[in-house]
CSV table of N, CA and C in Angstrom, one decimal:
chain,number,residue,atom,x,y,z
A,1,UNK,N,0.9,-1.2,-0.1
A,1,UNK,CA,0.1,-0.1,0.1
A,1,UNK,C,0.9,1.2,0.0
A,2,UNK,N,0.7,2.2,-0.7
A,2,UNK,CA,1.5,3.4,-1.1
A,2,UNK,C,0.9,4.4,-0.2
A,3,UNK,N,1.6,5.5,-0.2
A,3,UNK,CA,1.2,6.7,0.4
A,3,UNK,C,-0.4,7.3,0.3
A,4,UNK,N,-0.5,7.3,-1.1
A,4,UNK,CA,-1.7,7.9,-1.8
A,4,UNK,C,-2.9,6.8,-1.5
A,5,UNK,N,-2.6,5.5,-1.2
A,5,UNK,CA,-3.9,4.5,-0.8
A,5,UNK,C,-4.1,5.0,0.6
A,6,UNK,N,-3.0,5.2,1.4
A,6,UNK,CA,-3.3,5.5,2.8
A,6,UNK,C,-4.1,6.6,3.2
A,7,UNK,N,-3.7,7.6,2.1
A,7,UNK,CA,-4.5,9.1,2.4
A,7,UNK,C,-5.7,8.9,2.0
A,8,UNK,N,-6.0,8.2,0.7
A,8,UNK,CA,-7.5,7.9,0.7
A,8,UNK,C,-8.5,7.1,1.4
A,9,UNK,N,-7.5,6.1,2.3
A,9,UNK,CA,-8.6,5.5,3.2
A,9,UNK,C,-8.7,6.4,4.2
A,10,UNK,N,-7.6,7.2,4.9
A,10,UNK,CA,-7.9,8.0,5.9
A,10,UNK,C,-9.2,9.3,5.8
A,11,UNK,N,-9.0,9.5,4.5
A,11,UNK,CA,-10.0,11.0,4.1
A,11,UNK,C,-11.3,10.2,4.0
A,12,UNK,N,-11.7,8.8,3.5
A,12,UNK,CA,-12.9,8.2,3.5
A,12,UNK,C,-13.5,7.9,4.9
A,13,UNK,N,-12.3,7.3,5.9
A,13,UNK,CA,-12.8,7.1,7.2
A,13,UNK,C,-13.2,8.5,8.1
A,14,UNK,N,-12.6,9.5,7.8
A,14,UNK,CA,-12.5,10.9,8.4
A,14,UNK,C,-14.3,11.3,8.0
A,15,UNK,N,-14.6,11.3,6.6
A,15,UNK,CA,-15.8,11.6,6.0
A,15,UNK,C,-16.9,10.8,6.7
A,16,UNK,N,-16.7,9.5,6.8
A,16,UNK,CA,-17.8,8.5,7.3
A,16,UNK,C,-17.9,9.1,9.0
A,17,UNK,N,-16.9,9.4,9.6
A,17,UNK,CA,-16.9,9.6,10.9
A,17,UNK,C,-17.9,10.9,11.5
A,18,UNK,N,-17.6,11.9,10.4
A,18,UNK,CA,-18.0,13.1,10.2
A,18,UNK,C,-19.6,13.0,10.0
A,19,UNK,N,-20.0,12.0,9.1
A,19,UNK,CA,-21.2,12.1,8.6
A,19,UNK,C,-21.9,11.3,9.7
A,20,UNK,N,-21.4,10.6,10.4
A,20,UNK,CA,-22.2,9.8,11.4
A,20,UNK,C,-22.5,10.8,12.6
A,21,UNK,N,-21.6,11.8,12.7
A,21,UNK,CA,-21.7,12.8,13.9
A,21,UNK,C,-22.4,14.1,13.8
A,22,UNK,N,-23.3,14.0,12.8
A,22,UNK,CA,-23.8,15.2,12.1
A,22,UNK,C,-23.1,16.3,12.5
A,23,UNK,N,-22.0,16.5,11.9
A,23,UNK,CA,-20.9,17.4,11.7
A,23,UNK,C,-21.4,18.5,11.1
A,24,UNK,N,-22.0,18.1,9.9
A,24,UNK,CA,-22.1,19.4,8.8
A,24,UNK,C,-23.8,19.6,8.6
A,25,UNK,N,-23.5,20.8,8.4
A,25,UNK,CA,-25.1,21.3,8.1
A,25,UNK,C,-25.0,22.3,7.0
A,26,UNK,N,-25.6,22.2,5.9
A,26,UNK,CA,-25.4,23.0,4.7
A,26,UNK,C,-25.6,24.4,4.8
A,27,UNK,N,-26.3,25.0,6.0
A,27,UNK,CA,-26.4,26.3,6.2
A,27,UNK,C,-25.8,27.1,7.2
A,28,UNK,N,-25.0,26.3,8.0
A,28,UNK,CA,-24.2,26.8,9.0
A,28,UNK,C,-23.1,26.2,9.3
A,29,UNK,N,-22.2,26.5,10.0
A,29,UNK,CA,-20.8,25.7,10.4
A,29,UNK,C,-21.2,25.4,11.9
A,30,UNK,N,-21.4,24.3,12.2
A,30,UNK,CA,-21.7,23.4,13.4
A,30,UNK,C,-20.5,23.8,14.5
A,31,UNK,N,-20.8,23.6,15.6
A,31,UNK,CA,-19.7,23.7,16.6
A,31,UNK,C,-18.8,22.4,16.2
A,32,UNK,N,-19.6,21.3,15.9
A,32,UNK,CA,-18.5,20.2,15.8
A,32,UNK,C,-17.7,20.1,14.6
A,33,UNK,N,-18.0,21.0,13.7
A,33,UNK,CA,-17.4,21.2,12.3
A,33,UNK,C,-16.1,22.2,12.7
A,34,UNK,N,-16.4,23.1,13.6
A,34,UNK,CA,-15.7,24.4,13.8
A,34,UNK,C,-14.7,23.7,14.7
A,35,UNK,N,-14.6,22.8,15.6
A,35,UNK,CA,-13.7,22.1,16.4
A,35,UNK,C,-13.0,21.2,15.7
A,36,UNK,N,-13.5,20.6,14.5
A,36,UNK,CA,-12.8,19.6,13.9
A,36,UNK,C,-11.7,20.6,12.8
A,37,UNK,N,-12.2,21.6,12.5
A,37,UNK,CA,-11.4,22.4,11.6
A,37,UNK,C,-10.3,23.1,12.5
A,38,UNK,N,-10.7,23.6,13.7
A,38,UNK,CA,-9.7,24.4,14.6
A,38,UNK,C,-8.5,23.1,14.8
A,39,UNK,N,-9.0,22.0,15.2
A,39,UNK,CA,-7.9,21.2,15.5
A,39,UNK,C,-6.9,20.5,14.4
A,40,UNK,N,-7.7,20.7,13.1
A,40,UNK,CA,-6.6,20.6,12.0
A,40,UNK,C,-5.8,21.5,12.1
A,41,UNK,N,-6.1,23.0,11.7
A,41,UNK,CA,-5.4,24.1,11.8
A,41,UNK,C,-4.5,24.1,12.9
A,42,UNK,N,-5.0,23.8,14.3
A,42,UNK,CA,-3.7,24.1,15.4
A,42,UNK,C,-2.7,22.9,15.4
A,43,UNK,N,-3.2,21.6,14.9
A,43,UNK,CA,-2.2,20.5,14.5
A,43,UNK,C,-1.2,20.7,13.4
A,44,UNK,N,-1.5,21.6,12.5
A,44,UNK,CA,-0.6,21.9,11.4
A,44,UNK,C,0.5,23.0,11.9
A,45,UNK,N,-0.4,23.7,12.8
A,45,UNK,CA,0.7,25.0,13.5
A,45,UNK,C,1.4,24.4,14.4
A,46,UNK,N,1.2,23.5,15.0
A,46,UNK,CA,2.2,22.7,16.1
A,46,UNK,C,3.3,21.8,15.3
A,47,UNK,N,2.9,21.2,14.2
A,47,UNK,CA,4.0,20.5,13.5
A,47,UNK,C,5.1,21.4,13.1
A,48,UNK,N,4.7,22.7,12.8
A,48,UNK,CA,5.6,23.9,12.0
A,48,UNK,C,6.1,24.5,13.4
A,49,UNK,N,5.9,24.4,14.6
A,49,UNK,CA,6.4,24.9,15.8
A,49,UNK,C,5.9,26.2,15.8
A,50,UNK,N,4.6,26.3,15.6
A,50,UNK,CA,4.0,27.7,15.8
A,50,UNK,C,2.8,27.8,16.8
A,51,UNK,N,2.5,28.7,17.3
A,51,UNK,CA,1.7,29.0,18.6
A,51,UNK,C,0.6,29.9,17.9
A,52,UNK,N,-0.5,29.4,17.7
A,52,UNK,CA,-1.5,30.5,17.2
A,52,UNK,C,-2.9,30.6,17.9
A,53,UNK,N,-3.7,31.4,17.3
A,53,UNK,CA,-5.0,31.4,17.7
A,53,UNK,C,-5.9,31.1,16.4
A,54,UNK,N,-6.7,30.1,16.6
A,54,UNK,CA,-7.8,30.0,15.4
A,54,UNK,C,-9.0,30.2,15.7
A,55,UNK,N,-10.0,30.7,14.9
A,55,UNK,CA,-11.1,31.1,15.2
A,55,UNK,C,-12.0,30.9,13.8
A,56,UNK,N,-13.3,30.3,14.3
A,56,UNK,CA,-14.4,30.0,13.2
A,56,UNK,C,-15.7,31.0,13.8
A,57,UNK,N,-16.0,31.5,12.7
A,57,UNK,CA,-17.2,32.5,12.9
A,57,UNK,C,-18.3,31.8,12.0
A,58,UNK,N,-19.7,32.3,12.2
A,58,UNK,CA,-20.6,32.0,11.4
A,58,UNK,C,-20.8,32.8,10.3
A,59,UNK,N,-22.1,32.8,9.5
A,59,UNK,CA,-22.0,33.5,8.2
A,59,UNK,C,-22.4,34.9,8.6
A,60,UNK,N,-22.8,35.2,9.9
A,60,UNK,CA,-22.6,36.7,10.1
A,60,UNK,C,-21.7,37.3,10.9
A,61,UNK,N,-20.4,36.6,10.8
A,61,UNK,CA,-19.4,37.0,11.6
A,61,UNK,C,-19.1,36.6,13.3
A,62,UNK,N,-20.2,36.0,13.6
A,62,UNK,CA,-20.4,35.7,15.1
A,62,UNK,C,-19.4,34.6,15.5
A,63,UNK,N,-18.6,34.6,16.4
A,63,UNK,CA,-17.8,33.2,16.9
A,63,UNK,C,-18.8,31.9,17.1
A,64,UNK,N,-18.0,30.9,16.5
A,64,UNK,CA,-18.7,29.7,16.8
A,64,UNK,C,-17.6,29.0,17.6
A,65,UNK,N,-16.5,29.1,17.4
A,65,UNK,CA,-15.4,28.4,18.2
A,65,UNK,C,-14.3,29.2,18.0
A,66,UNK,N,-13.4,29.3,18.9
A,66,UNK,CA,-11.9,29.9,19.1
A,66,UNK,C,-10.9,28.8,19.9
A,67,UNK,N,-9.7,28.8,19.7
A,67,UNK,CA,-8.7,28.1,20.2
A,67,UNK,C,-7.5,28.9,20.5
A,68,UNK,N,-6.9,29.1,21.5
A,68,UNK,CA,-5.7,29.8,22.0
A,68,UNK,C,-4.5,28.9,22.1
A,69,UNK,N,-3.9,28.6,21.4
A,69,UNK,CA,-2.7,27.4,21.7
A,69,UNK,C,-1.8,28.0,22.7
A,70,UNK,N,-1.5,27.2,23.9
A,70,UNK,CA,-0.6,27.4,24.8
A,70,UNK,C,0.7,28.6,24.2
A,71,UNK,N,1.1,29.6,24.8
A,71,UNK,CA,2.2,30.5,24.4
A,71,UNK,C,1.9,31.4,23.3
A,72,UNK,N,0.4,31.2,22.6
A,72,UNK,CA,0.2,32.0,21.6
A,72,UNK,C,0.2,33.7,22.1
A,73,UNK,N,0.6,34.5,21.1
A,73,UNK,CA,0.3,35.9,21.7
A,73,UNK,C,-1.0,36.2,22.2
A,74,UNK,N,-1.3,37.1,23.2
A,74,UNK,CA,-2.7,37.3,23.7
A,74,UNK,C,-3.5,38.4,22.5
A,75,UNK,N,-2.5,39.0,21.6
A,75,UNK,CA,-3.1,39.8,20.7
A,75,UNK,C,-4.0,38.9,19.7
A,76,UNK,N,-3.3,37.8,19.3
A,76,UNK,CA,-3.6,37.2,18.1
A,76,UNK,C,-5.4,36.6,18.5
A,77,UNK,N,-5.8,36.7,19.7
A,77,UNK,CA,-7.2,36.3,19.9
A,77,UNK,C,-8.1,37.3,19.2
A,78,UNK,N,-8.0,38.5,19.7
A,78,UNK,CA,-8.9,39.4,18.9
A,78,UNK,C,-8.6,39.4,17.3
A,79,UNK,N,-7.3,39.3,17.1
A,79,UNK,CA,-7.0,39.3,15.4
A,79,UNK,C,-7.5,38.2,14.8
A,80,UNK,N,-7.5,37.1,15.2
A,80,UNK,CA,-8.1,35.7,14.6
A,80,UNK,C,-9.7,35.9,14.5
A,81,UNK,N,-10.2,36.4,15.6
A,81,UNK,CA,-11.6,37.0,15.6
A,81,UNK,C,-11.9,37.7,14.5
A,82,UNK,N,-11.2,38.6,14.5
A,82,UNK,CA,-11.5,39.9,13.4
A,82,UNK,C,-11.3,39.3,12.0
A,83,UNK,N,-10.3,38.4,11.8
A,83,UNK,CA,-9.9,37.8,10.4
A,83,UNK,C,-11.1,36.9,10.0
A,84,UNK,N,-11.7,36.2,11.0
A,84,UNK,CA,-12.9,35.5,10.8
A,84,UNK,C,-14.3,36.3,10.3
A,85,UNK,N,-14.2,37.5,11.1
A,85,UNK,CA,-15.4,38.3,11.1
A,85,UNK,C,-15.1,39.1,9.6
A,86,UNK,N,-14.1,39.5,9.2
A,86,UNK,CA,-13.8,40.1,8.0
A,86,UNK,C,-14.2,39.3,6.9
A,87,UNK,N,-13.6,38.0,6.9
A,87,UNK,CA,-13.9,37.1,5.8
A,87,UNK,C,-15.4,36.5,5.5
A,88,UNK,N,-15.9,36.6,6.3
A,88,UNK,CA,-17.5,36.2,6.6
A,88,UNK,C,-18.3,37.4,6.0
A,89,UNK,N,-17.9,38.5,6.8
A,89,UNK,CA,-18.7,40.2,6.4
A,89,UNK,C,-18.6,40.2,5.0
A,90,UNK,N,-17.2,40.5,4.3
A,90,UNK,CA,-17.0,40.7,3.2
A,90,UNK,C,-16.8,39.6,2.1
A,91,UNK,N,-17.0,38.4,2.6
A,91,UNK,CA,-17.2,37.2,1.5
A,91,UNK,C,-16.1,37.1,0.7
A,92,UNK,N,-14.8,37.4,1.2
A,92,UNK,CA,-13.6,37.0,0.7
A,92,UNK,C,-12.6,36.9,1.8
A,93,UNK,N,-11.2,36.5,1.0
A,93,UNK,CA,-10.1,36.3,2.2
A,93,UNK,C,-9.6,37.5,2.4
A,94,UNK,N,-9.0,37.6,3.6
A,94,UNK,CA,-8.3,39.0,4.0
A,94,UNK,C,-7.0,38.9,2.9
A,95,UNK,N,-6.4,37.9,2.6
A,95,UNK,CA,-5.4,38.2,1.8
A,95,UNK,C,-5.9,39.0,0.5
A,96,UNK,N,-6.8,38.6,-0.1
A,96,UNK,CA,-7.6,39.2,-1.5
A,96,UNK,C,-7.9,40.8,-0.7
A,97,UNK,N,-8.6,40.9,0.2
A,97,UNK,CA,-8.9,42.3,0.7
A,97,UNK,C,-7.5,43.2,0.8
A,98,UNK,N,-6.7,42.7,1.3
A,98,UNK,CA,-5.2,43.5,1.5
A,98,UNK,C,-4.9,44.1,0.1
A,99,UNK,N,-5.2,43.5,-0.9
A,99,UNK,CA,-5.0,44.0,-2.4
A,99,UNK,C,-5.8,45.4,-2.5
A,100,UNK,N,-7.1,45.1,-2.4
A,100,UNK,CA,-8.4,45.9,-2.3
A,100,UNK,C,-8.2,47.1,-1.7
A,101,UNK,N,-7.6,46.9,-0.3
A,101,UNK,CA,-7.6,48.0,0.6
A,101,UNK,C,-6.1,49.0,0.8
A,102,UNK,N,-5.2,48.3,-0.4
A,102,UNK,CA,-3.9,49.1,-0.3
A,102,UNK,C,-4.2,50.4,-0.8
A,103,UNK,N,-3.5,51.3,-0.5
A,103,UNK,CA,-3.5,52.7,-1.0
A,103,UNK,C,-3.7,52.6,-2.4
A,104,UNK,N,-4.7,53.4,-2.9
A,104,UNK,CA,-5.1,53.4,-4.4
A,104,UNK,C,-6.4,52.4,-4.8
A,105,UNK,N,-6.3,51.4,-3.6
A,105,UNK,CA,-7.1,50.4,-4.2
A,105,UNK,C,-8.6,50.9,-3.9
A,106,UNK,N,-9.5,50.0,-4.6
A,106,UNK,CA,-11.1,50.7,-4.5
A,106,UNK,C,-11.7,50.6,-2.9
A,107,UNK,N,-11.2,49.7,-2.2
A,107,UNK,CA,-11.4,49.8,-0.8
A,107,UNK,C,-10.5,50.2,0.2
A,108,UNK,N,-9.7,51.2,-0.3
A,108,UNK,CA,-8.8,51.7,0.9
A,108,UNK,C,-9.4,52.6,1.9
A,109,UNK,N,-8.8,52.1,3.2
A,109,UNK,CA,-9.3,52.9,4.1
A,109,UNK,C,-10.5,51.9,5.0
A,110,UNK,N,-11.0,50.8,4.3
A,110,UNK,CA,-11.9,49.8,4.7
A,110,UNK,C,-11.8,49.4,6.3
A,111,UNK,N,-10.4,49.4,6.6
A,111,UNK,CA,-10.1,48.8,8.0
A,111,UNK,C,-10.6,49.9,9.2
A,112,UNK,N,-11.0,51.0,8.7
A,112,UNK,CA,-11.4,52.1,9.7
A,112,UNK,C,-12.9,51.8,10.0
A,113,UNK,N,-13.7,51.0,9.3
A,113,UNK,CA,-15.1,50.8,9.4
A,113,UNK,C,-15.4,49.6,10.4
A,114,UNK,N,-16.5,49.4,10.6
A,114,UNK,CA,-17.1,48.4,11.3
A,114,UNK,C,-16.5,48.3,12.7
A,115,UNK,N,-16.2,49.4,13.4
A,115,UNK,CA,-15.5,49.3,14.8
A,115,UNK,C,-14.3,49.0,14.8
A,116,UNK,N,-13.6,49.0,13.7
A,116,UNK,CA,-12.1,48.7,13.7
A,116,UNK,C,-11.9,47.2,13.3
A,117,UNK,N,-13.1,46.6,13.4
A,117,UNK,CA,-13.0,45.1,13.2
A,117,UNK,C,-12.3,44.3,11.8
A,118,UNK,N,-12.4,45.2,10.6
A,118,UNK,CA,-11.8,44.8,9.6
A,118,UNK,C,-10.5,44.4,9.4
A,119,UNK,N,-10.0,43.4,9.2
A,119,UNK,CA,-8.4,43.1,9.1
A,119,UNK,C,-7.9,43.1,7.6
A,120,UNK,N,-7.1,43.9,7.2
A,120,UNK,CA,-6.7,43.7,5.9
A,120,UNK,C,-5.3,43.4,5.5
A,121,UNK,N,-5.3,42.1,6.2
A,121,UNK,CA,-4.0,41.3,6.0
A,121,UNK,C,-4.1,39.8,5.9
A,122,UNK,N,-3.8,39.0,5.6
A,122,UNK,CA,-3.8,37.4,5.3
A,122,UNK,C,-4.2,37.0,6.7
A,123,UNK,N,-4.7,35.8,6.5
A,123,UNK,CA,-5.2,34.6,7.6
A,123,UNK,C,-6.7,34.6,7.7
A,124,UNK,N,-7.3,35.0,7.1
A,124,UNK,CA,-8.7,35.1,7.1
A,124,UNK,C,-9.2,34.5,5.7
A,125,UNK,N,-10.2,33.2,5.9
A,125,UNK,CA,-10.5,32.7,4.8
A,125,UNK,C,-12.3,32.5,4.8
A,126,UNK,N,-12.9,32.6,3.9
A,126,UNK,CA,-14.6,32.1,3.8
A,126,UNK,C,-14.6,30.9,3.7
A,127,UNK,N,-15.6,30.2,4.3
A,127,UNK,CA,-16.0,29.0,4.2
A,127,UNK,C,-17.2,28.9,3.7
A,128,UNK,N,-17.5,28.2,2.4
A,128,UNK,CA,-18.5,28.2,1.6
A,128,UNK,C,-19.0,26.9,1.5
A,129,UNK,N,-20.4,26.7,1.4
A,129,UNK,CA,-21.1,25.5,1.3
A,129,UNK,C,-21.9,25.7,0.0
A,130,UNK,N,-21.9,25.0,-1.1
A,130,UNK,CA,-22.9,25.0,-2.3
A,130,UNK,C,-22.7,26.4,-2.9
A,131,UNK,N,-21.4,27.0,-2.9
A,131,UNK,CA,-21.4,28.6,-3.5
A,131,UNK,C,-21.7,29.4,-2.4
A,132,UNK,N,-22.1,29.4,-1.4
A,132,UNK,CA,-22.4,30.4,-0.5
A,132,UNK,C,-21.6,30.4,0.8
A,133,UNK,N,-21.3,31.5,1.3
A,133,UNK,CA,-20.5,31.6,2.3
A,133,UNK,C,-21.5,31.2,3.8
A,134,UNK,N,-21.0,30.4,4.2
A,134,UNK,CA,-21.7,30.2,5.7
A,134,UNK,C,-20.9,30.0,6.9
A,135,UNK,N,-19.4,30.6,6.8
A,135,UNK,CA,-18.9,31.2,7.8
A,135,UNK,C,-17.5,31.3,7.2
A,136,UNK,N,-16.6,31.5,8.6
A,136,UNK,CA,-15.2,32.1,8.1
A,136,UNK,C,-14.3,31.5,9.0
A,137,UNK,N,-13.0,31.4,8.8
A,137,UNK,CA,-11.8,30.9,9.5
A,137,UNK,C,-10.9,32.1,9.6
A,138,UNK,N,-10.2,32.2,11.0
A,138,UNK,CA,-9.2,33.3,11.1
A,138,UNK,C,-8.1,32.6,11.9
A,139,UNK,N,-6.9,32.7,11.4
A,139,UNK,CA,-5.6,32.2,11.9
A,139,UNK,C,-5.0,33.5,12.4
A,140,UNK,N,-4.2,33.5,13.4
A,140,UNK,CA,-3.1,34.6,13.9
A,140,UNK,C,-2.3,34.1,14.8
A,141,UNK,N,-0.9,34.4,14.7
A,141,UNK,CA,0.2,34.3,15.6
A,141,UNK,C,1.4,33.9,15.1
A,142,UNK,N,1.5,33.6,13.7
A,142,UNK,CA,2.5,33.6,13.1
A,142,UNK,C,3.0,34.9,12.1
A,143,UNK,N,3.9,34.5,11.1
A,143,UNK,CA,4.0,35.3,10.1
A,143,UNK,C,2.9,35.6,9.2
A,144,UNK,N,3.0,36.8,8.3
A,144,UNK,CA,1.8,37.1,7.5
A,144,UNK,C,1.9,35.8,6.6
A,145,UNK,N,2.8,35.3,6.1
A,145,UNK,CA,2.9,34.2,5.1
A,145,UNK,C,2.2,32.8,6.0
A,146,UNK,N,2.6,32.6,7.1
A,146,UNK,CA,2.4,31.4,8.0
A,146,UNK,C,1.0,31.5,8.4
A,147,UNK,N,0.2,32.7,8.6
A,147,UNK,CA,-1.1,32.7,8.8
A,147,UNK,C,-1.8,32.5,7.5
A,148,UNK,N,-1.5,33.3,6.5
A,148,UNK,CA,-2.2,33.1,5.3
A,148,UNK,C,-2.4,31.5,4.8
A,149,UNK,N,-1.2,30.8,5.1
A,149,UNK,CA,-0.9,29.4,4.6
A,149,UNK,C,-1.8,28.6,5.3
A,150,UNK,N,-1.9,28.8,6.7
A,150,UNK,CA,-2.4,28.1,7.5
A,150,UNK,C,-4.0,28.1,7.1
A,151,UNK,N,-4.7,29.3,7.2
A,151,UNK,CA,-5.9,29.8,6.7
A,151,UNK,C,-6.3,29.0,5.4
A,152,UNK,N,-5.5,29.2,4.5
A,152,UNK,CA,-5.9,28.6,3.2
A,152,UNK,C,-5.8,27.0,3.3
A,153,UNK,N,-5.0,26.4,3.9
A,153,UNK,CA,-4.9,25.1,4.3
A,153,UNK,C,-6.3,24.6,5.3
A,154,UNK,N,-6.5,25.5,6.1
A,154,UNK,CA,-7.9,24.9,6.8
A,154,UNK,C,-9.2,25.1,5.9
A,155,UNK,N,-9.2,26.1,5.0
A,155,UNK,CA,-10.0,26.2,3.9
A,155,UNK,C,-10.4,24.8,3.0
A,156,UNK,N,-9.3,24.3,2.7
A,156,UNK,CA,-9.0,23.2,1.8
A,156,UNK,C,-9.7,22.0,2.8
A,157,UNK,N,-9.3,21.9,3.9
A,157,UNK,CA,-9.9,21.0,4.9
A,157,UNK,C,-11.4,21.1,4.9
A,158,UNK,N,-11.7,22.4,5.2
A,158,UNK,CA,-13.3,22.7,5.0
A,158,UNK,C,-14.1,21.9,3.7
A,159,UNK,N,-13.4,22.4,2.5
A,159,UNK,CA,-13.8,21.8,1.4
A,159,UNK,C,-13.6,20.4,1.1
A,160,UNK,N,-12.6,19.9,1.2
A,160,UNK,CA,-12.0,18.4,1.1
A,160,UNK,C,-12.6,17.5,1.9
A,161,UNK,N,-13.1,17.8,3.2
A,161,UNK,CA,-13.4,17.0,4.2
A,161,UNK,C,-14.9,17.3,4.8
A,162,UNK,N,-15.0,18.5,5.2
A,162,UNK,CA,-16.2,18.6,6.0
A,162,UNK,C,-17.3,18.9,5.2
A,163,UNK,N,-17.2,19.2,3.9
A,163,UNK,CA,-18.3,19.6,3.0
A,163,UNK,C,-18.4,18.6,2.2
A,164,UNK,N,-18.0,17.2,2.1
A,164,UNK,CA,-18.1,16.3,1.3
A,164,UNK,C,-19.0,15.1,1.9
């Protein structure tokens, strides 16, 4: 059995376990789904020697679940929540928003709206189901590149495992 076969078996097993525990609901991000997603993201961070905060919000930008790893920056808590809020509220990644909010961009200055909750740098990703935003993931605690990569990986976990 090769690595690809093992990966396929693991994915099928995870999908079955998630389906049996009612982890997915097409219209919302359930607490169970948020917990699984956060676990996957924090595990990936741990493997990289990072200490992060991961937050999952619903479609309205309201927190569903948040986890602060031991030793993570205290400031990362609010940043992760606000990245999730931003991605849900604006239905786009915070990395994409950073380009639109740059000087001269069509959304320049947007970070000064919504009570300062809008984050204009990477680490936030919308979570879609059936083409609609049902929630968002926010990651904070690493470098801009690390946060962006972890959030993108989390979105992929959402799409490949939790939405199937």
